[in-house]
Coordinates of N, CA and C in Angstrom, one line a residue:
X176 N 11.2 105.7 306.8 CA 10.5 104.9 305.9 C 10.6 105.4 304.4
X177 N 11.3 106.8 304.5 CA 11.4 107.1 302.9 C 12.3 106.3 302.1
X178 N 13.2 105.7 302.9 CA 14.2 104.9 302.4 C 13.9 103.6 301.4
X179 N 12.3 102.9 302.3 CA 11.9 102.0 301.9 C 10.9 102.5 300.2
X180 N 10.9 103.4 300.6 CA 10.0 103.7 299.4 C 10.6 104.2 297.8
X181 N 11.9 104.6 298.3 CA 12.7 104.5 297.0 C 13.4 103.6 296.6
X182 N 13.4 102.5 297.3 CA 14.3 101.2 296.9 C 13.1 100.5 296.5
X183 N 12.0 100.6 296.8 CA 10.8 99.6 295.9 C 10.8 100.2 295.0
X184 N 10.7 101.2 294.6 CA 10.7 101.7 293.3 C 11.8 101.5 292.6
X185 N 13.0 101.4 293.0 CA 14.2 101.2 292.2 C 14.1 99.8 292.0
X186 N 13.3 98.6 292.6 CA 13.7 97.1 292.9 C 12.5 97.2 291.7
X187 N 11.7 97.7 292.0 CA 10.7 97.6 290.8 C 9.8 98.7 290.3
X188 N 10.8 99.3 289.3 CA 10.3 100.3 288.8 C 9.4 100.6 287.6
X189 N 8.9 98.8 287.2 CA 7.9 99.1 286.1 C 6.2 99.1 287.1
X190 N 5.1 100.0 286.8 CA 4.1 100.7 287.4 C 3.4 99.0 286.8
X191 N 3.9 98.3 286.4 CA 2.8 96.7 285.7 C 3.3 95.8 286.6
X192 N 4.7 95.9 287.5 CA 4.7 94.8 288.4 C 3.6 94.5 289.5
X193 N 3.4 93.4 289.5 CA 2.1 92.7 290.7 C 2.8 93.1 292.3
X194 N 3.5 93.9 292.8 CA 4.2 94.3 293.9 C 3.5 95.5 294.3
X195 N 3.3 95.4 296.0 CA 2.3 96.7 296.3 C 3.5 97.0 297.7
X196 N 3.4 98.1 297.7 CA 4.4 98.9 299.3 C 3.5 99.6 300.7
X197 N 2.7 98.6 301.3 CA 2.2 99.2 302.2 C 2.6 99.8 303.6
X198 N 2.5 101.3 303.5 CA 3.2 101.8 304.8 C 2.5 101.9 306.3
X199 N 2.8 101.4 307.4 CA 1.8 101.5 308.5 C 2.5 102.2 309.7
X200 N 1.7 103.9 309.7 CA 2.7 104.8 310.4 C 1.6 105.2 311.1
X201 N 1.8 106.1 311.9 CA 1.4 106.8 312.9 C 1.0 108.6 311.8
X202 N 0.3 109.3 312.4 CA -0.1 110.3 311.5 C 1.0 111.4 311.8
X203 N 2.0 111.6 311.4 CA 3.1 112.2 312.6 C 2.6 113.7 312.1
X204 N 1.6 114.2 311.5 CA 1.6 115.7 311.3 C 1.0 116.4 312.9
X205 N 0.5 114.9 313.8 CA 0.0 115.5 315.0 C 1.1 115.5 316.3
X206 N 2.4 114.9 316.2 CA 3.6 114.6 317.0 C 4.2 115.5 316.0
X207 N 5.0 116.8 317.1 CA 5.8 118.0 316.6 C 7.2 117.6 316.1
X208 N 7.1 116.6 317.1 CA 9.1 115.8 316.4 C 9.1 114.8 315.6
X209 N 8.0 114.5 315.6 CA 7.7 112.7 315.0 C 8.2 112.8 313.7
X210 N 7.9 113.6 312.8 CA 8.8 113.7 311.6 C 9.7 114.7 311.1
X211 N 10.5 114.5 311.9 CA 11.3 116.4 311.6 C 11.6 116.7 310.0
X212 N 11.8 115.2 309.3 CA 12.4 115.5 308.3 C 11.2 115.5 307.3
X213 N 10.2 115.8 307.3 CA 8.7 116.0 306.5 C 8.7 114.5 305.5
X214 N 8.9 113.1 306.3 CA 9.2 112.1 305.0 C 8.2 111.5 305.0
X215 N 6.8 112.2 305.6 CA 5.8 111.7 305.2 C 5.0 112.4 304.1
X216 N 5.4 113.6 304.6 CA 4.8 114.2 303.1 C 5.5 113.9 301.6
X217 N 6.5 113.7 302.0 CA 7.0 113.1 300.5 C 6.6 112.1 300.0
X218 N 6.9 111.2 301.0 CA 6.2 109.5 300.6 C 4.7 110.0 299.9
X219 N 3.7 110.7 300.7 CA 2.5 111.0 300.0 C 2.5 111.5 298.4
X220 N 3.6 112.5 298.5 CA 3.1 113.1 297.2 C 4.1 112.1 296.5
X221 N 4.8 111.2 297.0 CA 4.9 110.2 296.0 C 4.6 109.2 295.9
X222 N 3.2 108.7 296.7 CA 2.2 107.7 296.3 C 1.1 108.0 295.6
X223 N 1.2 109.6 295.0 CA 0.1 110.2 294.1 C 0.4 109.6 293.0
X224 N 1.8 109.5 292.2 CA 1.9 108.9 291.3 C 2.3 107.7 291.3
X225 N 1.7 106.7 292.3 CA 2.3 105.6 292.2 C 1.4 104.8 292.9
X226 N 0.1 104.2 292.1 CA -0.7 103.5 293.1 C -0.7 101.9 294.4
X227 N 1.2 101.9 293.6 CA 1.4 100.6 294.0 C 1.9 101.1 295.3
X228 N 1.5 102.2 296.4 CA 1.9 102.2 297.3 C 0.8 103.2 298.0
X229 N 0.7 102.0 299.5 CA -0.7 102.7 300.3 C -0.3 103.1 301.5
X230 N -0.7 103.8 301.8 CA -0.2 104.5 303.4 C -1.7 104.0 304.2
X231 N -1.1 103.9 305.0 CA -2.1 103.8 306.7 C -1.7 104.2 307.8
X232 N -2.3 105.3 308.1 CA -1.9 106.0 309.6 C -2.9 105.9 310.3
X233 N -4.0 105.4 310.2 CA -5.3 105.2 311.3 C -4.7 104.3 312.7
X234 N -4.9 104.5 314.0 CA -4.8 103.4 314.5 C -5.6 102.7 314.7
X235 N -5.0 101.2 315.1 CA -5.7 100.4 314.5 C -5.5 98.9 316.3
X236 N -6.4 97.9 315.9 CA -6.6 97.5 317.2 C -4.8 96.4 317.4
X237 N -4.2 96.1 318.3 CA -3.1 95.1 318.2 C -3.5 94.1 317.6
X238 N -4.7 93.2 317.1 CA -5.2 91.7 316.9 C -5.0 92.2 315.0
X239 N -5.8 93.8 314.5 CA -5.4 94.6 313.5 C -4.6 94.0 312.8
X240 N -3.6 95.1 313.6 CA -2.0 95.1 313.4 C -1.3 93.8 312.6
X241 N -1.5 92.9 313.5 CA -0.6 91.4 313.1 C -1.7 90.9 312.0
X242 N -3.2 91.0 311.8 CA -3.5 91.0 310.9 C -2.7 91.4 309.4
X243 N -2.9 92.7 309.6 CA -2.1 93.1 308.5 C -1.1 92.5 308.1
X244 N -0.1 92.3 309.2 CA 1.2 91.6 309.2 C 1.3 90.5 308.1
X245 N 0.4 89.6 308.8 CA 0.1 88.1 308.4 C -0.1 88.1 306.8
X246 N -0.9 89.1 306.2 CA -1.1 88.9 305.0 C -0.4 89.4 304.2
X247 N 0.7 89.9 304.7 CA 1.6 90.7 303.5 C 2.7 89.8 303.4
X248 N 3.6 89.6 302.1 CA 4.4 88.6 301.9 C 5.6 88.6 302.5
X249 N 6.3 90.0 302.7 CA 7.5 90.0 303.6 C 7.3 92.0 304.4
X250 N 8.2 91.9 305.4 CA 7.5 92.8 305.9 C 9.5 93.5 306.4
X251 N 9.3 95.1 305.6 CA 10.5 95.7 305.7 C 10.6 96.8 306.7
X252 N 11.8 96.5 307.6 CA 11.9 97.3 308.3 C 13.4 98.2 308.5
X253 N 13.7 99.5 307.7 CA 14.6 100.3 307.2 C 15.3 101.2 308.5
X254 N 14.9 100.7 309.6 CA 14.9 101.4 310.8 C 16.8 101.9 311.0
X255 N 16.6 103.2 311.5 CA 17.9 103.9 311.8 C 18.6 103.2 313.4
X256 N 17.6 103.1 314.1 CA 17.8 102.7 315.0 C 16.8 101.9 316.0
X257 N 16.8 100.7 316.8 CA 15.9 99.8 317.3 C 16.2 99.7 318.5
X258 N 15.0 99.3 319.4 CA 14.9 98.5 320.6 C 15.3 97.3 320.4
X259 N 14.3 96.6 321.0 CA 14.1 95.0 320.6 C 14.0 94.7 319.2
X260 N 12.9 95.4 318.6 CA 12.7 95.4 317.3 C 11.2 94.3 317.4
X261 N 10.6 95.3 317.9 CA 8.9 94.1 317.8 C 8.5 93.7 316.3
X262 N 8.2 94.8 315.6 CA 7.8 94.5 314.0 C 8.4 93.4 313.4
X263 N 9.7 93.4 313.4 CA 10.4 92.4 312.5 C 10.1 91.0 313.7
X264 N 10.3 91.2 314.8 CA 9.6 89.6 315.5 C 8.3 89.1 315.6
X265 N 7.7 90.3 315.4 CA 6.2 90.0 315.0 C 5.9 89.0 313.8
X266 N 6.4 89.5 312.8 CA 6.4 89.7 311.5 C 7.3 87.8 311.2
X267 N 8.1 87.2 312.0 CA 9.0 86.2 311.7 C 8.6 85.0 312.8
X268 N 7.5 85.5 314.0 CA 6.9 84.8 314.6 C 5.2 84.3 313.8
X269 N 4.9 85.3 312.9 CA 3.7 84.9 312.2 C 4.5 84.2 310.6
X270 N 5.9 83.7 310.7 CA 6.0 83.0 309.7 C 6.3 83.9 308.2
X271 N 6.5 85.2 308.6 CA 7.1 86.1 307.3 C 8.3 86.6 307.0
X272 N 8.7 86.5 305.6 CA 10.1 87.1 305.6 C 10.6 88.6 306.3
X273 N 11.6 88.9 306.6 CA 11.5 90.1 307.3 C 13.2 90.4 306.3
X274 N 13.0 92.2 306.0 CA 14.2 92.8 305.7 C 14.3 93.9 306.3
X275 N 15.7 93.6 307.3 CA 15.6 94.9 308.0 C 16.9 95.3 308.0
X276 N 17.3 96.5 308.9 CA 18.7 97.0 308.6 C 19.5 96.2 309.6
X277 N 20.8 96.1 309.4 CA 21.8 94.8 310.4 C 22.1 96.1 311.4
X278 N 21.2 96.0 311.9 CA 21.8 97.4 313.7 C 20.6 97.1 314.1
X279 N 21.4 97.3 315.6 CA 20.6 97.5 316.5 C 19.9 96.0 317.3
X280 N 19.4 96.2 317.5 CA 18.2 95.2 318.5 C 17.7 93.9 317.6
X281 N 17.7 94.5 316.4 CA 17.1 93.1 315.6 C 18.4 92.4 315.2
X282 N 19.0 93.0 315.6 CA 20.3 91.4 315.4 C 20.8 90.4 316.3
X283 N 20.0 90.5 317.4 CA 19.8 89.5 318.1 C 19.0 88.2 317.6
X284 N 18.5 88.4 316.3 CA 17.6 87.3 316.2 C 17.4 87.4 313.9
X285 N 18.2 88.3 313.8 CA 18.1 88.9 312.5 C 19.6 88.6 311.6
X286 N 19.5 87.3 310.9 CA 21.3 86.9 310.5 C 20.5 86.7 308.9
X287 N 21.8 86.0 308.3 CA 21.4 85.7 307.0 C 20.5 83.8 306.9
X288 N 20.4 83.7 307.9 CA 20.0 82.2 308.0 C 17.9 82.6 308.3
X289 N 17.7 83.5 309.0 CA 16.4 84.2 309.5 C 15.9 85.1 308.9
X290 N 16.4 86.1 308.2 CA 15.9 87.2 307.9 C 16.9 87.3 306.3
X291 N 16.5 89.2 305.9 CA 17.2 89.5 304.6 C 17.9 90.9 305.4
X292 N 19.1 90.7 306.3 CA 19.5 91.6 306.9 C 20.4 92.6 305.4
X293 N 20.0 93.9 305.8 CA 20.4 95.3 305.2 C 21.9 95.7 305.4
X294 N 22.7 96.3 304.7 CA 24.0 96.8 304.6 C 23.6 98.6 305.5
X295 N 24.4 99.0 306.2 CA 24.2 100.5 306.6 C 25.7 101.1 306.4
X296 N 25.4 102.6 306.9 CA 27.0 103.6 307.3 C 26.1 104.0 308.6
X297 N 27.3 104.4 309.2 CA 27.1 105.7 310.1 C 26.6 106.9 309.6
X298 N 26.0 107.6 310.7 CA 25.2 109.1 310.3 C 25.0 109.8 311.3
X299 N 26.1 111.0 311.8 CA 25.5 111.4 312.7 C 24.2 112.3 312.9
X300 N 23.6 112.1 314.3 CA 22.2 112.6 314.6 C 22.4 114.0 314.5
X301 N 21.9 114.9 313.7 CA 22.1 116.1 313.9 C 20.7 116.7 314.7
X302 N 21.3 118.0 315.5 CA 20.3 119.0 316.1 C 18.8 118.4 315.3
X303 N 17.9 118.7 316.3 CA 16.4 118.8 315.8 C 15.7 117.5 315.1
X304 N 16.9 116.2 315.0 CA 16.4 115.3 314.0 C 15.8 114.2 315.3
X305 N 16.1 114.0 316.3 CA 15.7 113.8 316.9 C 15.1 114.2 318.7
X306 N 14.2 113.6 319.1 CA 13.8 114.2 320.6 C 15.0 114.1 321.2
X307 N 15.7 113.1 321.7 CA 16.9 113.7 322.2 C 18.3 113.1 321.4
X308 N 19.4 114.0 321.4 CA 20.1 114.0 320.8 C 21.6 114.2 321.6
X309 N 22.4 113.1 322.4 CA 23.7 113.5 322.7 C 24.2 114.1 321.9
X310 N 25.6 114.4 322.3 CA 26.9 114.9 321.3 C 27.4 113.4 321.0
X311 N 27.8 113.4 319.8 CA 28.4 112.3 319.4 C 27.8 111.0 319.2
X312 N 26.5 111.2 319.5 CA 25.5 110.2 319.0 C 25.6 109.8 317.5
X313 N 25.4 108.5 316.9 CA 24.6 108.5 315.5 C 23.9 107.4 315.3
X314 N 23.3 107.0 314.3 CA 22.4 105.6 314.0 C 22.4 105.6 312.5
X315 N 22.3 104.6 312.0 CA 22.2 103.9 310.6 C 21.5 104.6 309.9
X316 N 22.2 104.5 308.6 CA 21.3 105.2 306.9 C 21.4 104.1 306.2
X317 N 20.2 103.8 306.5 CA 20.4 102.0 305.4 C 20.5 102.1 303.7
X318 N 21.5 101.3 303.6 CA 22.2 101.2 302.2 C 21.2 100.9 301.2
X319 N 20.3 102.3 300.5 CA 19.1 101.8 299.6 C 19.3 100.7 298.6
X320 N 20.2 100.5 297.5 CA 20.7 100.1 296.7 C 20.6 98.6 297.3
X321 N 21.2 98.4 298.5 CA 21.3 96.9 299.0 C 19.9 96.7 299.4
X322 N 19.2 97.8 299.9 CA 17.8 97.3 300.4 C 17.1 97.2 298.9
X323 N 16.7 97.5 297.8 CA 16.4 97.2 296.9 C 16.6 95.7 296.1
X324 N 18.3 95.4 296.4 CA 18.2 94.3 295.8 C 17.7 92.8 297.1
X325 N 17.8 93.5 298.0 CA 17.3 92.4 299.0 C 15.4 92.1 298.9
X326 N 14.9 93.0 298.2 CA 13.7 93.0 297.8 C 13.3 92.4 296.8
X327 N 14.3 92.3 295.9 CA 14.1 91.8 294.8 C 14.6 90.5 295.1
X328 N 15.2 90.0 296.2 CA 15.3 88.6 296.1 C 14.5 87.9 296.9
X329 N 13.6 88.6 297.7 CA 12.4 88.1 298.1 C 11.4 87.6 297.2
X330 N 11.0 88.3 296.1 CA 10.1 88.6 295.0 C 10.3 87.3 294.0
X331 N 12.0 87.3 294.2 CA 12.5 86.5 292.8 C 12.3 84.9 293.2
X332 N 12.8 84.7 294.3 CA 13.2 83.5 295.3 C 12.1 83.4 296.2
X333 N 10.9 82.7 296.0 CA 9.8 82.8 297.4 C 10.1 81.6 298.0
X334 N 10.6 80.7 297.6 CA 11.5 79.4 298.5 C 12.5 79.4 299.1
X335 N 13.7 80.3 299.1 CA 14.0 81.0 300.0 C 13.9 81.5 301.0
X336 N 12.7 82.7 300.2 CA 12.0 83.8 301.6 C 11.7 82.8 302.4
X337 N 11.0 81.7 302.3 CA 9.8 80.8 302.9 C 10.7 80.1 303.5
X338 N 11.8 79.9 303.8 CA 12.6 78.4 304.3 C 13.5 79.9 305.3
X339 N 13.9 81.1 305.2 CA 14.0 82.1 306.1 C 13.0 82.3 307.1
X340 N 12.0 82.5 306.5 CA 11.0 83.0 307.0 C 10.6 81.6 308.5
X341 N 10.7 80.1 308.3 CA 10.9 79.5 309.2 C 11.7 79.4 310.0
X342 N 12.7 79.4 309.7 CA 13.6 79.8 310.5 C 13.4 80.9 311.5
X343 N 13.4 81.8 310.8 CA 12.9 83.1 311.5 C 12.1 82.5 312.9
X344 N 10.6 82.3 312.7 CA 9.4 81.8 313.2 C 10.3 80.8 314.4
X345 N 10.9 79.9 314.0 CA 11.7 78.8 314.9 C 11.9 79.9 316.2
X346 N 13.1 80.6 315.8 CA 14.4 81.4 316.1 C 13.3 81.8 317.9
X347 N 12.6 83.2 316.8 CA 12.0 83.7 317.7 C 10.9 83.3 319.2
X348 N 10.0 82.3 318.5 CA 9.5 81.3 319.3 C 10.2 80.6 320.1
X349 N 11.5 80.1 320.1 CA 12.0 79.4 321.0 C 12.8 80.2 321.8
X350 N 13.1 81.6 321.4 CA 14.5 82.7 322.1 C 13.5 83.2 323.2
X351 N 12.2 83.6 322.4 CA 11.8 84.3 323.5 C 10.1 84.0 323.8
X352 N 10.0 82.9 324.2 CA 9.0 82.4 324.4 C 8.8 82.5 325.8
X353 N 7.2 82.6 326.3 CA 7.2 83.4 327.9 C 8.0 82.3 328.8
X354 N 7.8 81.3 328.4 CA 9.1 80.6 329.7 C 10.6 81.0 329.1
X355 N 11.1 81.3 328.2 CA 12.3 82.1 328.3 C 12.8 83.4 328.7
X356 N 11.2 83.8 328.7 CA 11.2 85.2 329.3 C 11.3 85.5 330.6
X357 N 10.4 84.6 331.4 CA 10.5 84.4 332.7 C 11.6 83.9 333.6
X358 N 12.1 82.6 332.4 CA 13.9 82.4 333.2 C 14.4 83.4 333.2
X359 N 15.1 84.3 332.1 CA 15.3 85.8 332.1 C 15.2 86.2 333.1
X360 N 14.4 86.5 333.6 CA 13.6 88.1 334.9 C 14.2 87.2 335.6
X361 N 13.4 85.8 335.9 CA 14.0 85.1 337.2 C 15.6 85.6 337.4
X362 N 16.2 84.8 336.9 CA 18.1 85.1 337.0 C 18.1 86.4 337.2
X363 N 17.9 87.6 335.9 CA 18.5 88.6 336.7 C 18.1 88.9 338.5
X364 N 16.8 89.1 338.5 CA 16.6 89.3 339.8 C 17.3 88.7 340.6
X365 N 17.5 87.3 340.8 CA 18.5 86.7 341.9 C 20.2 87.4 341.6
X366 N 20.6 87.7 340.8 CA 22.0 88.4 340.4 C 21.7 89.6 340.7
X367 N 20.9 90.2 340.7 CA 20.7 91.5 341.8 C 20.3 91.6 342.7
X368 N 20.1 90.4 343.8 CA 19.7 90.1 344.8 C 18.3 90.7 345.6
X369 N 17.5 90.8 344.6 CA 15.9 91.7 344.1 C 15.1 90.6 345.5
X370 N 15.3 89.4 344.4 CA 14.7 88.0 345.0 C 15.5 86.5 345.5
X371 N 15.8 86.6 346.9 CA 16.0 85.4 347.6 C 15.3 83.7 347.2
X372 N 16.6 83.4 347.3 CA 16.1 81.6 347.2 C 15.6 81.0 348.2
X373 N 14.6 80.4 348.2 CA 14.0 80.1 348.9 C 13.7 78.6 348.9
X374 N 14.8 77.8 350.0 CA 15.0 76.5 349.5 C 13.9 75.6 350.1
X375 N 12.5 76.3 350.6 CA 11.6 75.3 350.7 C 10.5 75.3 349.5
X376 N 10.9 76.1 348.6 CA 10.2 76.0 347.5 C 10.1 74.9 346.6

């Protein structure tokens, strides 16, 4: 997330723009790996001089969470590497723009028609940066410069963001809505022969 916090500043580097960078992490000084690279402490000491940016590490309830979501204008996610990618679906199911990095898991649902997908490079994982770490592993270093000006075209363009941002909302709601989810599990299970058909059903 330090990534995101130098590209808001670079997207908007005067201290009088109406733009705020709220971060919502986990307290990783109590998780021994959680931040190997200390980029929470930096973010801190550089939201001392910069009031336009708030950290939140309390947890907080799930109903919270999407709270917060809901009221923020677009919601960035600079991630090296993803699952599914809940936040940005969260975030495009409650109707908000989302900018995230084009890897991983959120590109199942994260194009330029849905979202404000991120430019990256390769990087490999070195020793200690992560809990586990093959040989030859790597994940994404999202391209700041591109994540800045994708910021700024959220900011600039809100009829854009907003006609994304539905789409988005569409996308997700109909990809994986619990009856999509359940056809899902259904099929696989019968392709793995888990669960028999049962033609008096």
């Amino acid at each position: 997330f330090l990534a995101a916090v130098r590209a808001f500043q670079a997207a908007f580097p005067s201290a009088h723009e109406r733009v705020y960078l709220v971060i919502k992490t986990t307290d990783y000084a109590k998780i021994e790996w959680g931040d190997s690279e200390a980029q929470l402490k930096q973010i801190e000491k550089i939201a001392t001089f910069d009031e336009r940016i708030r950290i939140i590490t309390e947890t907080v309830r799930f109903e919270t969470l999407m709270a917060l979501i809901a009221t923020c204008d677009c919601l960035v996610s600079p991630h090296r590497a993803e699952g599914f990618g809940y936040f940005p679906a969260y975030a495009m199911a409650l109707s908000r723009p989302v900018i995230c990095t084009d890897y991983s898991g959120t590109r199942d649902f994260c194009d330029e028609e849905t979202a404000y997908p991120v430019r990256w490079s390769p990087s490999p994982i070195e020793e200690g940066q992560f809990l586990f770490c093959p040989e030859g592993s790597y994940w994404a270093e999202i391209d700041e410069n591109h994540l800045a000006e994708r910021m700024r075209e959220v900011v600039a363009n809100p009829a854009e963001a907003g006609r994304r941002a539905a789409n988005g909302a569409t996308r997700v709601r109909t990809l994986y809505s619990m009856e999509k989810l359940v056809a899902r599990y259904r099929r696989r299970l019968f392709e793995l022969g888990l669960v028999v058909q049962n033609d008096g059903a």
